[in-house]
Tab-separated table of C-alpha atoms and ligand atoms in Angstrom:
chain	number	residue	atom	x	y	z
Q	1	MET	CA	6.184	-11.554	-20.937
Q	2	THR	CA	5.907	-9.755	-17.583
Q	3	ALA	CA	2.891	-9.815	-15.309
Q	4	LEU	CA	1.920	-6.301	-16.377
Q	5	GLU	CA	2.271	-6.946	-20.096
Q	6	ASN	CA	0.253	-10.134	-19.841
Q	7	ARG	CA	-3.152	-8.513	-19.564
Q	8	GLU	CA	-5.658	-6.293	-21.222
Q	9	PRO	CA	-4.745	-2.622	-21.389
Q	10	ALA	CA	-6.086	-0.490	-18.545
Q	11	ALA	CA	-7.436	-3.521	-16.646
Q	12	GLY	CA	-5.433	-2.979	-13.477
Q	13	SER	CA	-3.353	-0.074	-14.620
Q	14	ALA	CA	-3.250	3.665	-14.090
Q	15	ALA	CA	-4.497	6.049	-16.782
Q	16	ASP	CA	-1.277	8.097	-16.793
Q	17	THR	CA	1.356	5.936	-15.136
Q	18	LEU	CA	3.890	7.623	-12.870
Q	19	LEU	CA	5.177	4.725	-10.766
Q	20	ARG	CA	5.302	1.220	-12.163
Q	21	VAL	CA	6.214	-1.723	-9.930
Q	22	ASP	CA	6.782	-4.889	-11.910
Q	23	ASP	CA	7.377	-8.407	-10.607
Q	24	LEU	CA	8.989	-7.222	-7.379
Q	25	HIS	CA	10.570	-9.887	-5.161
Q	26	VAL	CA	11.976	-9.204	-1.700
Q	27	SER	CA	13.199	-11.733	0.838
Q	28	PHE	CA	14.889	-11.576	4.216
Q	29	LYS	CA	17.478	-13.909	5.610
Q	30	GLY	CA	15.901	-16.351	8.070
Q	31	ARG	CA	17.158	-16.522	11.649
Q	32	GLY	CA	20.069	-18.895	12.170
Q	33	ARG	CA	19.634	-21.822	9.801
Q	34	ALA	CA	15.999	-21.008	9.015
Q	35	ARG	CA	14.979	-20.640	5.367
Q	36	LYS	CA	14.621	-17.150	3.953
Q	37	VAL	CA	11.425	-15.187	4.565
Q	38	ARG	CA	9.790	-14.616	1.193
Q	39	ALA	CA	8.045	-11.350	2.026
Q	40	VAL	CA	7.219	-10.086	-1.509
Q	41	ASN	CA	6.771	-12.575	-4.331
Q	42	GLY	CA	6.185	-10.972	-7.713
Q	43	VAL	CA	4.121	-7.871	-6.891
Q	44	SER	CA	3.124	-5.670	-9.858
Q	45	PHE	CA	0.961	-2.559	-9.912
Q	46	GLU	CA	0.894	0.977	-11.247
Q	47	LEU	CA	0.306	4.369	-9.671
Q	48	GLY	CA	-0.949	7.183	-11.885
Q	49	ARG	CA	-0.207	10.882	-11.752
Q	50	SER	CA	-2.279	12.555	-8.998
Q	51	GLU	CA	-3.758	9.179	-8.172
Q	52	THR	CA	-4.113	7.443	-4.806
Q	53	VAL	CA	-3.771	3.675	-4.780
Q	54	GLY	CA	-4.554	1.652	-1.656
Q	55	LEU	CA	-2.370	-1.295	-0.688
Q	56	VAL	CA	-4.199	-3.640	1.674
Q	57	GLY	CA	-3.679	-7.043	3.249
Q	58	GLU	CA	-3.399	-8.638	6.671
Q	59	SER	CA	-0.478	-8.060	8.991
Q	60	GLY	CA	2.623	-9.705	7.508
Q	61	SER	CA	1.299	-9.681	3.937
Q	62	GLY	CA	4.263	-7.604	2.781
Q	63	LYS	CA	2.771	-4.106	2.496
Q	64	SER	CA	5.567	-2.251	4.295
Q	65	THR	CA	8.184	-4.346	2.533
Q	66	VAL	CA	6.782	-3.217	-0.838
Q	67	GLY	CA	6.953	0.426	0.309
Q	68	ARG	CA	10.453	0.093	1.703
Q	69	ALA	CA	11.736	-1.656	-1.403
Q	70	ILE	CA	10.325	1.096	-3.642
Q	71	MET	CA	12.155	3.631	-1.441
Q	72	ARG	CA	15.285	1.439	-1.586
Q	73	LEU	CA	15.402	1.357	2.205
Q	74	ILE	CA	15.786	-2.415	1.763
Q	75	PRO	CA	17.163	-4.242	-1.287
Q	76	ALA	CA	14.888	-6.090	-3.720
Q	77	ASP	CA	15.912	-9.534	-4.950
Q	78	SER	CA	14.540	-8.800	-8.413
Q	79	GLY	CA	11.910	-6.828	-10.310
Q	80	ARG	CA	11.566	-3.312	-11.622
Q	81	VAL	CA	10.431	-0.037	-10.055
Q	82	GLN	CA	10.122	2.752	-12.601
Q	83	LEU	CA	9.364	6.342	-11.741
Q	84	ASP	CA	8.449	8.358	-14.816
Q	85	GLY	CA	10.116	5.645	-16.893
Q	86	ARG	CA	13.355	5.740	-14.879
Q	87	GLU	CA	14.454	2.517	-13.197
Q	88	LEU	CA	15.006	3.134	-9.473
Q	89	LEU	CA	16.351	-0.263	-8.438
Q	90	SER	CA	19.566	0.058	-10.421
Q	91	LEU	CA	20.465	3.665	-9.478
Q	92	GLY	CA	23.910	4.282	-8.016
Q	93	ARG	CA	24.333	6.032	-4.680
Q	94	SER	CA	24.463	9.634	-5.906
Q	95	GLU	CA	21.637	9.188	-8.425
Q	96	LEU	CA	19.603	7.521	-5.698
Q	97	ARG	CA	20.096	10.484	-3.387
Q	98	ALA	CA	18.665	12.768	-6.065
Q	99	ALA	CA	15.792	10.371	-6.854
Q	100	ARG	CA	14.826	10.097	-3.150
Q	101	LYS	CA	13.585	13.652	-3.385
Q	102	ASP	CA	10.798	12.392	-5.671
Q	103	VAL	CA	9.539	9.555	-3.475
Q	104	GLN	CA	8.862	10.181	0.200
Q	105	MET	CA	7.430	8.029	2.948
Q	106	VAL	CA	5.253	8.759	5.996
Q	107	PHE	CA	5.114	6.126	8.734
Q	108	GLN	CA	2.561	5.116	11.371
Q	109	ASP	CA	4.697	6.534	14.142
Q	110	PRO	CA	6.424	9.620	12.775
Q	111	TYR	CA	7.832	10.352	16.230
Q	112	SER	CA	10.332	7.516	15.893
Q	113	SER	CA	11.620	8.963	12.612
Q	114	MET	CA	11.895	12.536	13.968
Q	115	ASN	CA	14.925	13.680	15.879
Q	116	PRO	CA	13.410	14.619	19.283
Q	117	ALA	CA	16.145	17.215	19.805
Q	118	MET	CA	15.124	19.158	16.678
Q	119	VAL	CA	12.499	21.885	16.627
Q	120	VAL	CA	9.797	21.726	13.953
Q	121	ALA	CA	11.625	24.257	11.775
Q	122	ASP	CA	14.513	21.790	11.506
Q	123	VAL	CA	12.411	18.620	11.300
Q	124	ILE	CA	10.611	20.015	8.248
Q	125	GLY	CA	13.557	22.070	7.017
Q	126	GLU	CA	16.172	19.298	7.089
Q	127	PRO	CA	15.281	17.833	3.665
Q	128	LEU	CA	15.407	21.367	2.262
Q	129	ASP	CA	18.994	21.762	3.531
Q	130	VAL	CA	20.072	18.322	2.413
Q	131	GLN	CA	18.344	18.016	-0.941
Q	132	ALA	CA	17.479	21.506	-2.085
Q	133	GLY	CA	20.497	23.296	-0.588
Q	134	MET	CA	18.344	26.277	0.451
Q	135	GLY	CA	19.641	29.220	2.462
Q	136	ARG	CA	18.185	29.915	5.912
Q	137	SER	CA	15.648	32.590	5.037
Q	138	GLU	CA	14.366	30.805	1.911
Q	139	ARG	CA	14.116	27.635	3.959
Q	140	ASN	CA	12.160	29.303	6.756
Q	141	THR	CA	9.722	30.790	4.259
Q	142	ARG	CA	9.142	27.331	2.791
Q	143	VAL	CA	8.728	25.792	6.281
Q	144	ALA	CA	6.124	28.419	7.166
Q	145	GLU	CA	4.326	27.727	3.889
Q	146	LEU	CA	4.331	23.978	4.589
Q	147	LEU	CA	3.092	24.428	8.154
Q	148	GLU	CA	0.192	26.466	6.869
Q	149	ALA	CA	-0.538	23.883	4.157
Q	150	VAL	CA	-0.897	21.136	6.786
Q	151	GLY	CA	-3.060	23.250	9.090
Q	152	LEU	CA	-0.417	24.258	11.669
Q	153	SER	CA	0.689	27.786	12.354
Q	154	GLN	CA	3.970	29.659	12.409
Q	155	ARG	CA	3.903	29.752	16.182
Q	156	HIS	CA	4.624	26.000	16.127
Q	157	ILE	CA	7.908	26.498	14.354
Q	158	GLU	CA	10.188	26.554	17.410
Q	159	ARG	CA	8.462	23.703	19.269
Q	160	TYR	CA	9.742	20.152	19.738
Q	161	PRO	CA	7.943	17.039	18.426
Q	162	TYR	CA	6.967	15.881	21.952
Q	163	GLU	CA	4.925	19.059	22.388
Q	164	PHE	CA	2.406	17.936	19.749
Q	165	SER	CA	-0.511	15.500	19.675
Q	166	GLY	CA	-0.380	12.384	17.461
Q	167	GLY	CA	-2.472	14.056	14.763
Q	168	GLN	CA	-0.324	17.203	14.797
Q	169	ARG	CA	2.855	15.117	14.598
Q	170	GLN	CA	1.429	13.341	11.578
Q	171	ARG	CA	0.788	16.755	9.999
Q	172	ILE	CA	4.444	17.623	10.635
Q	173	ALA	CA	5.533	14.330	9.047
Q	174	ILE	CA	3.367	15.076	5.997
Q	175	ALA	CA	4.822	18.602	5.747
Q	176	ARG	CA	8.330	17.145	5.895
Q	177	ALA	CA	7.474	14.562	3.219
Q	178	LEU	CA	6.090	17.280	0.930
Q	179	ALA	CA	8.933	19.755	1.522
Q	180	ASN	CA	10.741	19.081	-1.750
Q	181	HIS	CA	7.678	18.665	-3.979
Q	182	PRO	CA	7.870	14.875	-4.316
Q	183	LYS	CA	6.048	13.083	-7.105
Q	184	VAL	CA	4.992	10.189	-4.874
Q	185	VAL	CA	4.312	9.876	-1.147
Q	186	ILE	CA	4.048	6.397	0.352
Q	187	LEU	CA	1.898	6.513	3.487
Q	188	ASP	CA	2.478	3.386	5.553
Q	189	GLU	CA	-0.367	3.069	8.084
Q	190	ALA	CA	-0.092	6.834	8.426
Q	191	VAL	CA	-3.491	7.250	10.071
Q	192	SER	CA	-3.799	3.863	11.782
Q	193	ALA	CA	-2.773	5.042	15.246
Q	194	LEU	CA	-5.108	8.055	15.253
Q	195	ASP	CA	-8.654	8.283	16.569
Q	196	VAL	CA	-11.429	8.331	13.976
Q	197	SER	CA	-12.032	12.071	13.932
Q	198	THR	CA	-8.291	12.841	13.656
Q	199	GLN	CA	-8.044	10.190	10.923
Q	200	ASN	CA	-10.779	11.984	8.991
Q	201	GLN	CA	-8.995	15.306	9.359
Q	202	ILE	CA	-5.728	13.846	8.062
Q	203	ILE	CA	-7.493	12.103	5.159
Q	204	ASN	CA	-9.194	15.365	4.193
Q	205	LEU	CA	-5.853	17.128	4.459
Q	206	LEU	CA	-4.209	14.556	2.179
Q	207	GLU	CA	-6.983	14.939	-0.380
Q	208	ASP	CA	-6.643	18.729	-0.315
Q	209	LEU	CA	-2.863	18.528	-0.644
Q	210	GLN	CA	-3.198	16.144	-3.566
Q	211	ALA	CA	-5.632	18.496	-5.301
Q	212	GLU	CA	-3.206	21.418	-4.779
Q	213	THR	CA	0.087	19.726	-5.574
Q	214	GLY	CA	-0.868	16.807	-7.829
Q	215	VAL	CA	1.208	14.414	-5.689
Q	216	SER	CA	0.489	10.690	-6.136
Q	217	MET	CA	-0.037	8.548	-3.047
Q	218	LEU	CA	0.413	4.899	-2.220
Q	219	PHE	CA	-1.813	4.477	0.812
Q	220	ILE	CA	-0.943	1.405	2.872
Q	221	ALA	CA	-3.531	0.509	5.495
Q	222	HIS	CA	-5.306	-2.174	7.477
Q	223	ASP	CA	-8.453	-0.107	7.699
Q	224	LEU	CA	-10.296	-0.903	4.510
Q	225	ALA	CA	-13.027	1.655	5.104
Q	226	VAL	CA	-10.373	4.400	5.057
Q	227	VAL	CA	-8.801	2.989	1.890
Q	228	ARG	CA	-12.132	2.893	0.129
Q	229	HIS	CA	-12.622	6.538	0.976
Q	230	ILE	CA	-9.261	7.807	-0.218
Q	231	ALA	CA	-8.041	5.416	-2.934
Q	232	ARG	CA	-9.367	5.362	-6.485
Q	233	ARG	CA	-7.826	1.937	-7.019
Q	234	THR	CA	-6.870	-0.793	-4.564
Q	235	VAL	CA	-4.266	-3.564	-4.604
Q	236	VAL	CA	-5.009	-6.552	-2.323
Q	237	ILE	CA	-1.952	-8.578	-1.363
Q	238	TYR	CA	-1.593	-11.855	0.489
Q	239	LEU	CA	1.741	-13.459	1.386
Q	240	GLY	CA	3.506	-10.950	-0.823
Q	241	GLN	CA	1.416	-11.653	-3.934
Q	242	VAL	CA	-1.284	-9.609	-5.639
Q	243	MET	CA	-4.631	-11.360	-5.271
Q	244	GLU	CA	-6.776	-8.638	-6.760
Q	245	VAL	CA	-6.292	-5.140	-8.142
Q	246	GLY	CA	-8.804	-2.726	-9.608
Q	247	PRO	CA	-11.109	0.250	-9.025
Q	248	SER	CA	-11.812	0.515	-5.274
Q	249	GLU	CA	-15.532	0.880	-5.820
Q	250	ARG	CA	-15.743	-2.356	-7.840
Q	251	ILE	CA	-13.543	-4.331	-5.412
Q	252	PHE	CA	-15.365	-3.088	-2.323
Q	253	GLU	CA	-18.827	-3.749	-3.730
Q	254	HIS	CA	-18.105	-6.809	-5.902
Q	255	PRO	CA	-14.866	-8.526	-4.852
Q	256	ALA	CA	-13.709	-11.248	-7.223
Q	257	HIS	CA	-11.091	-12.871	-4.963
Q	258	PRO	CA	-12.111	-14.966	-1.941
Q	259	TYR	CA	-9.430	-13.271	0.180
Q	260	ALA	CA	-10.722	-9.817	-0.770
Q	261	GLU	CA	-14.255	-11.033	-0.036
Q	262	ALA	CA	-13.217	-12.180	3.442
Q	263	LEU	CA	-11.252	-9.011	4.223
Q	264	LEU	CA	-14.135	-6.856	3.050
Q	265	SER	CA	-17.014	-8.739	4.606
Q	266	ALA	CA	-16.759	-6.716	7.793
Q	267	VAL	CA	-16.566	-3.347	5.993
Q	268	PRO	CA	-19.930	-1.594	5.664
Q	269	VAL	CA	-21.043	-0.874	2.084
Q	270	PRO	CA	-23.181	2.236	1.436
Q	271	ASN	CA	-25.500	0.271	-0.862
Q	272	PRO	CA	-28.072	-1.405	1.505
Q	273	GLU	CA	-28.944	-4.107	-1.041
Q	274	ILE	CA	-25.305	-5.216	-1.286
Q	275	GLN	CA	-24.894	-4.896	2.478
Q	276	ARG	CA	-27.862	-7.236	3.041
Q	277	ARG	CA	-26.601	-9.750	0.490
Q	278	ARG	CA	-23.088	-9.780	1.845
Q	279	GLU	CA	-22.669	-12.491	4.414
Q	280	ARG	CA	-19.996	-12.146	7.041
Q	281	VAL	CA	-17.214	-14.393	5.784
Q	282	VAL	CA	-14.910	-15.437	8.578
Q	283	LEU	CA	-11.248	-15.552	7.655
Q	284	ARG	CA	-10.158	-18.825	9.252
Q	285	GLY	CA	-6.656	-19.706	10.424
Q	286	GLU	CA	-3.345	-17.950	9.984
Q	287	PRO	CA	-1.457	-17.246	6.749
Q	288	PRO	CA	1.125	-19.952	5.887
Q	289	ASP	CA	4.722	-19.583	6.998
Q	290	PRO	CA	6.460	-17.170	4.575
Q	291	THR	CA	9.584	-19.368	4.714
Q	292	ASN	CA	7.571	-22.296	3.325
Q	293	LEU	CA	4.955	-21.061	0.876
Q	294	PRO	CA	2.189	-23.251	-0.583
Q	295	LEU	CA	2.967	-24.578	-4.042
Q	296	GLY	CA	-0.186	-23.269	-5.729
Q	297	CYS	CA	-2.512	-20.456	-4.648
Q	298	PRO	CA	-1.152	-18.944	-1.418
Q	299	PHE	CA	-4.692	-18.603	-0.044
Q	300	VAL	CA	-5.547	-22.284	-0.490
Q	301	THR	CA	-5.237	-23.199	3.210
Q	302	ARG	CA	-7.944	-20.716	4.186
Q	303	CYS	CA	-10.162	-20.459	1.133
Q	304	ARG	CA	-13.764	-21.601	1.409
Q	305	TYR	CA	-13.926	-22.265	-2.326
Q	306	ALA	CA	-10.619	-24.182	-2.669
Q	307	MET	CA	-10.492	-26.831	-5.404
Q	308	ASP	CA	-7.880	-29.503	-6.179
Q	309	VAL	CA	-6.208	-27.372	-8.843
Q	310	CYS	CA	-5.585	-24.600	-6.276
Q	311	ALA	CA	-3.182	-26.731	-4.242
Q	312	ASP	CA	-0.541	-27.197	-6.898
Q	313	THR	CA	-1.047	-24.516	-9.558
Q	314	MET	CA	-0.661	-20.785	-9.018
Q	315	PRO	CA	-3.525	-18.916	-10.741
Q	316	GLU	CA	-2.626	-16.213	-13.290
Q	317	LEU	CA	-3.988	-12.682	-13.002
Q	318	THR	CA	-7.058	-12.436	-15.258
Q	319	PRO	CA	-9.341	-9.476	-16.073
Q	320	VAL	CA	-12.523	-8.866	-14.071
Q	321	ASP	CA	-15.772	-7.276	-15.285
Q	322	GLY	CA	-15.903	-3.703	-14.054
Q	323	GLY	CA	-12.114	-3.318	-14.163
Q	324	GLY	CA	-9.065	-4.872	-12.596
Q	325	LEU	CA	-7.392	-8.250	-12.330
Q	326	VAL	CA	-7.795	-11.241	-10.055
Q	327	ALA	CA	-5.601	-14.288	-9.402
Q	328	CYS	CA	-8.042	-17.118	-8.738
Q	329	HIS	CA	-8.864	-20.440	-10.397
Q	330	LEU	CA	-12.576	-19.736	-9.924
Q	331	GLN	CA	-12.232	-17.442	-12.919
Q	332	THR	CA	-10.888	-20.058	-15.284
Q	333	ALA	CA	-11.319	-23.555	-13.797
Q	334	GLY	CA	-14.140	-24.865	-11.587
Q	335	PRO	CA	-17.236	-22.740	-11.982
Q	336	ASN	CA	-15.386	-20.558	-14.530
Q	337	LEU	CA	-16.594	-17.144	-13.502
Q	338	ALA	CA	-14.935	-15.676	-16.594
Q	339	GLY	CA	-14.565	-12.189	-15.151
Q	340	ARG	CA	-17.684	-12.137	-12.960
Q	341	SER	CA	-17.317	-11.283	-9.274
Q	342	LEU	CA	-18.011	-13.737	-6.442
Q	343	ASP	CA	-21.619	-12.494	-6.329
Q	344	ALA	CA	-22.243	-14.964	-9.147
Q	345	LEU	CA	-21.276	-17.949	-6.937
Q	346	GLY	CA	-23.252	-19.978	-4.470
Q	347	VAL	CA	-20.556	-22.622	-4.032
Q	348	GLU	CA	-18.966	-23.505	-0.709
Q	349	ALA	CA	-16.247	-26.052	-0.103
Q	350	GLU	CA	-13.891	-27.120	2.640
Q	351	PRO	CA	-10.267	-25.939	2.476
Q	352	ILE	CA	-7.652	-28.568	1.609
Q	353	VAL	CA	-4.108	-28.906	2.882
Q	354	PRO	CA	-1.604	-28.064	0.151
Q	355	PRO	CA	1.838	-29.547	-0.505
Q	356	THR	CA	4.661	-27.104	0.235
Q	357	ARG	CA	7.654	-26.106	-1.854
V	401	ATP	N1	13.689	-6.986	8.557
V	401	ATP	C1	13.045	-8.147	8.449
V	401	ATP	N2	13.671	-9.327	8.675
V	401	ATP	C2	13.027	-10.520	8.548
V	401	ATP	N3	11.727	-10.619	8.188
V	401	ATP	C3	11.051	-9.482	7.949
V	401	ATP	C4	11.662	-8.186	8.068
V	401	ATP	N4	10.739	-7.229	7.764
V	401	ATP	C5	9.595	-7.907	7.476
V	401	ATP	N5	9.795	-9.243	7.588
V	401	ATP	C6	8.796	-10.297	7.329
V	401	ATP	O1	8.288	-10.061	6.019
V	401	ATP	C7	6.893	-10.322	5.986
V	401	ATP	C8	6.181	-9.061	5.515
V	401	ATP	O2	6.321	-8.070	6.522
V	401	ATP	P1	5.749	-6.592	6.352
V	401	ATP	O3	6.243	-5.796	7.497
V	401	ATP	O4	6.048	-6.106	4.993
V	401	ATP	O5	4.186	-6.848	6.481
V	401	ATP	P2	3.005	-5.780	6.578
V	401	ATP	O6	1.977	-6.212	5.576
V	401	ATP	O7	3.540	-4.412	6.465
V	401	ATP	O8	2.435	-6.062	8.023
V	401	ATP	P3	1.814	-5.026	9.107
V	401	ATP	O9	0.406	-4.795	8.634
V	401	ATP	O10	1.862	-5.789	10.383
V	401	ATP	O11	2.644	-3.787	9.109
V	401	ATP	C9	6.500	-10.790	7.368
V	401	ATP	O12	6.523	-12.196	7.373
V	401	ATP	C10	7.600	-10.214	8.246
V	401	ATP	O13	7.781	-11.006	9.390
V	402	SF4	S1	-7.316	-20.059	-6.518
V	402	SF4	FE1	-8.495	-21.536	-5.353
V	402	SF4	S2	-7.707	-21.391	-3.242
V	402	SF4	FE2	-7.020	-19.601	-4.363
V	402	SF4	S3	-8.513	-18.055	-3.899
V	402	SF4	FE3	-9.150	-19.006	-5.823
V	402	SF4	S4	-10.536	-20.677	-5.232
V	402	SF4	FE4	-9.430	-20.013	-3.392
V	403	MG	MG1	3.554	-2.775	7.763
């Protein structure tokens, strides 16, 4: 039984699934004689039609690797990635070229993925030449349409990327990603380098474009406040494993995983009662070495609730009240929260040092 089958229907899943990632594993060869870097270790989640899902976690947790593996920019060791029921990981080269049209990616620094010698008409128009085989005048009409959709004007069409601000360049990258009417756009820290007001403009733009086109978005970000705003559901990953997944509102107000609690403790909550109750939980220490993962729960070395069982047994994903799934022994062993969030706990304990595998 796979991780996604082993749970209650709709607990952490999309209403109308478009993209389904199941038990994805990705590793990189270690340097020299070093062991391999286990960047993604069994990640599963779903993205619905016209839905935005947030993917959050600390630096190095494997967020970009998940995005890149879905895009097949890097190979997966195992797992499944289905788009509209079609398996992407086993596609041959020519089928993959056609499928790439449906899944696009926008990066933190679009400048590095734009050819600086190309004018905007070509930056945005290139995928139309390559994938849609459009003629020049049809292509230019579409480029003008896309520029308008992202809030730029036709007079920008003959300018070079360096002539734009960071926010404008991100608009160009979004226009390019949307050029061929993709089903999914993966935004990897797409607003992280922008100032707050430009971030807000881009977020509003993305929401408008989603309402118009119905595109689904996987929104990868460090900034949890931004994710809460844009994503209906959120996936929290740590050391390449899903710790918690569920409706953003429930996770942000009532996290069930100690890692989610720690990540979120610094994010303001609109509800003043919850804000008052929420203590600032300091996330101690660094994540373990991804070439030498803990045997049990990956968060055990930093968790303030860690118990003996956590050190040698990996917790299963279990349903949470209010929607979603959490991988934590607090739900089943120890205080047995049985689906309740961490609000129900008053327990504190010292972290313990786990054996490694
Ligand atoms: N090409 C690579 N070769 C070797 N290791 C890699 C490679 N790319 C990523 N890694 C490692 O895989 C792990 C996950 O990296 P990844 O870039 O996916 O994290 P991330 O969550 O996107 O982090 P950030 O928030 O800093 O972008 C890290 O330990 C990283 O060092
Ligand atoms: S399983 Fe144990 S160590 Fe892991 S998050 Fe839950 S309480 Fe903490
Ligand atoms: Mg990244």
